[in-house]
CSV table of C-alpha atoms in Angstrom, one decimal:
chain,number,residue,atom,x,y,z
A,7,UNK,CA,-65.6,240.5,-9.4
A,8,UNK,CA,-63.6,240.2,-12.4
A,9,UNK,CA,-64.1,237.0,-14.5
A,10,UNK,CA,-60.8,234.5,-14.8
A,11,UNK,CA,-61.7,234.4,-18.3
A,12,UNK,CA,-60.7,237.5,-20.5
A,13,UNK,CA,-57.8,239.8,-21.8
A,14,UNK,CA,-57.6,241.0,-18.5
A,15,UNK,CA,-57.1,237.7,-17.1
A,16,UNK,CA,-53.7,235.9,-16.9
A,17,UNK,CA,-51.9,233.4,-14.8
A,18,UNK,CA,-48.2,233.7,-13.4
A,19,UNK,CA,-46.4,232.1,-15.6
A,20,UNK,CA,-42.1,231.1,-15.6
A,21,UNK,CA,-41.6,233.0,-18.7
A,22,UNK,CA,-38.3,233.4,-20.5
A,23,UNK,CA,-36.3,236.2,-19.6
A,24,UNK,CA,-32.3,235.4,-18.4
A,25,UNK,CA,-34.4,235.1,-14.9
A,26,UNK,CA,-36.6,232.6,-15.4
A,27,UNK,CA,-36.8,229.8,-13.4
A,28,UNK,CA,-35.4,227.3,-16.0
A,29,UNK,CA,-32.9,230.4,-16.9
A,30,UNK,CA,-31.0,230.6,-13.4
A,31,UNK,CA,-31.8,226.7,-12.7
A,32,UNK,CA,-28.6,224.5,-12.4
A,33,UNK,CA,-28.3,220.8,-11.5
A,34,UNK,CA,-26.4,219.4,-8.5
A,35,UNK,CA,-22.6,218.8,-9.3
A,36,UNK,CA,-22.9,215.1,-8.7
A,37,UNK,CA,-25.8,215.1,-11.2
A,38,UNK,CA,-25.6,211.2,-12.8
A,39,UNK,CA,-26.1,211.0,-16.7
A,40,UNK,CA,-28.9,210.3,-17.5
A,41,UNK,CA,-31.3,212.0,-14.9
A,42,UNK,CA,-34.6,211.6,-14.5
A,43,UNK,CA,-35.9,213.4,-11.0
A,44,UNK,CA,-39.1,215.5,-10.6
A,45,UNK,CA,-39.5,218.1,-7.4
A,46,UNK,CA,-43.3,219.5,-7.0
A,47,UNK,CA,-43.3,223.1,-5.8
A,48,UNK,CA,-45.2,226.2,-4.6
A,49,UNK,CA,-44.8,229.4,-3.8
A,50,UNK,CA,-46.3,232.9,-3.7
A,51,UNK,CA,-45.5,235.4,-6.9
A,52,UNK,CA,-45.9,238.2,-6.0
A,53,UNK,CA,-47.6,240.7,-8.0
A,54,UNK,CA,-43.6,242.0,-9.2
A,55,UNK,CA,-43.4,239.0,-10.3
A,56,UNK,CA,-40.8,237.7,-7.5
A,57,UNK,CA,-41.1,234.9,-5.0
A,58,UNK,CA,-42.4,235.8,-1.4
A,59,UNK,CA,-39.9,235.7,1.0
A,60,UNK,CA,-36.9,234.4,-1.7
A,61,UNK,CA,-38.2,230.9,-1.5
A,62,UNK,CA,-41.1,228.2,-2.3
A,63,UNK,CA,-42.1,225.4,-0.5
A,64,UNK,CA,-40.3,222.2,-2.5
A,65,UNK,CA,-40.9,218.6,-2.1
A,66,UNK,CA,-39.0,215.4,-3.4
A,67,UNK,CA,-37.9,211.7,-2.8
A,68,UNK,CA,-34.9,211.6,-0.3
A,69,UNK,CA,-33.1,210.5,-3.4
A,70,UNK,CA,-33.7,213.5,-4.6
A,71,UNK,CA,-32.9,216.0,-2.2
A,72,UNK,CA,-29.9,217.3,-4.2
A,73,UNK,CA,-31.9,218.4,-6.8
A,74,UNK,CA,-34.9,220.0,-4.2
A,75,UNK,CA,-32.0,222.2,-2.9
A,76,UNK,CA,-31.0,223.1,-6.5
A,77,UNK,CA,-34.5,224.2,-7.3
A,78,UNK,CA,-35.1,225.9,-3.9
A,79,UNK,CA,-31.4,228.0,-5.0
A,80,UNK,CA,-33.0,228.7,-8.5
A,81,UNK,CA,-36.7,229.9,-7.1
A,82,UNK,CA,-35.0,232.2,-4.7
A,83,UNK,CA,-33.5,234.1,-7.9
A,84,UNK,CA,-36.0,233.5,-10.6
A,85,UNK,CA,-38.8,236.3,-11.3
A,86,UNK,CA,-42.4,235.0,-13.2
A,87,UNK,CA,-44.5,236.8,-15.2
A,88,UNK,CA,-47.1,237.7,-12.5
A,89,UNK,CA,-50.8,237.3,-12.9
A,90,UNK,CA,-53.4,239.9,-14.0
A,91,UNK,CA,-57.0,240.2,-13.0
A,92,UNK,CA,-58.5,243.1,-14.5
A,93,UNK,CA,-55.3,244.0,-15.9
A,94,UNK,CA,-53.4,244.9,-13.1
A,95,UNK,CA,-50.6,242.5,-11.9
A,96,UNK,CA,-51.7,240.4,-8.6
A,97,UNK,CA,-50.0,237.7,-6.1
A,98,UNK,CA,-50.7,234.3,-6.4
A,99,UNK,CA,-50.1,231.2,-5.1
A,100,UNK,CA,-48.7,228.9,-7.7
A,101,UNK,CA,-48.1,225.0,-8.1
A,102,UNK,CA,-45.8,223.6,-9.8
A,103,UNK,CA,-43.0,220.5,-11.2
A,104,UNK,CA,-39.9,220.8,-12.2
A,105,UNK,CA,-38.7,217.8,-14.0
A,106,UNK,CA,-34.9,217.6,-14.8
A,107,UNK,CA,-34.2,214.9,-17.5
């Protein structure tokens, strides 16, 4: 079993190509100025590097909805940095927040 510790051992990641997920993110139209909303996230990368099925599971306030939709748009379209174990790209399931400010 290979150890989580290591050079061979990395965890997805967003990362910062034009596909990221903060790359191909964009806020609801009726976006207020300032923001401050936060949407908690997970999804499967898959060892590619995309999302499972085009999509995540995303959570938020009802207040918020606009801006889970937004991220739910963005996740179907962004690609990670997959993980490694032993140096060989794997899926995982990963967790996450997006906080738009």
């Amino acid at each position: 079993m290979p150890s989580s510790e290591g050079p061979g051992f990395r965890p997805a990641a967003f990362g910062d190509s034009a596909r990221s997920l903060p790359a191909v993110f964009r806020c609801p139209g009726t976006t207020p100025v300032p923001v401050d909303a936060s949407v908690m996230c997970r999804t499967v990368v898959r060892a590619r590097g995309t999302v499972q099925s085009g999509r995540g599971t995303c959570l938020s306030t009802p207040a918020q909805a606009d801006y889970r939709r937004a991220t739910e748009r963005a996740l179907a379209k962004a690609e990670f940095l997959p993980a490694l174990v032993a140096g060989k790209p794997v899926a995982v399931t990963m967790t996450f927040r997006v906080a738009i400010h």
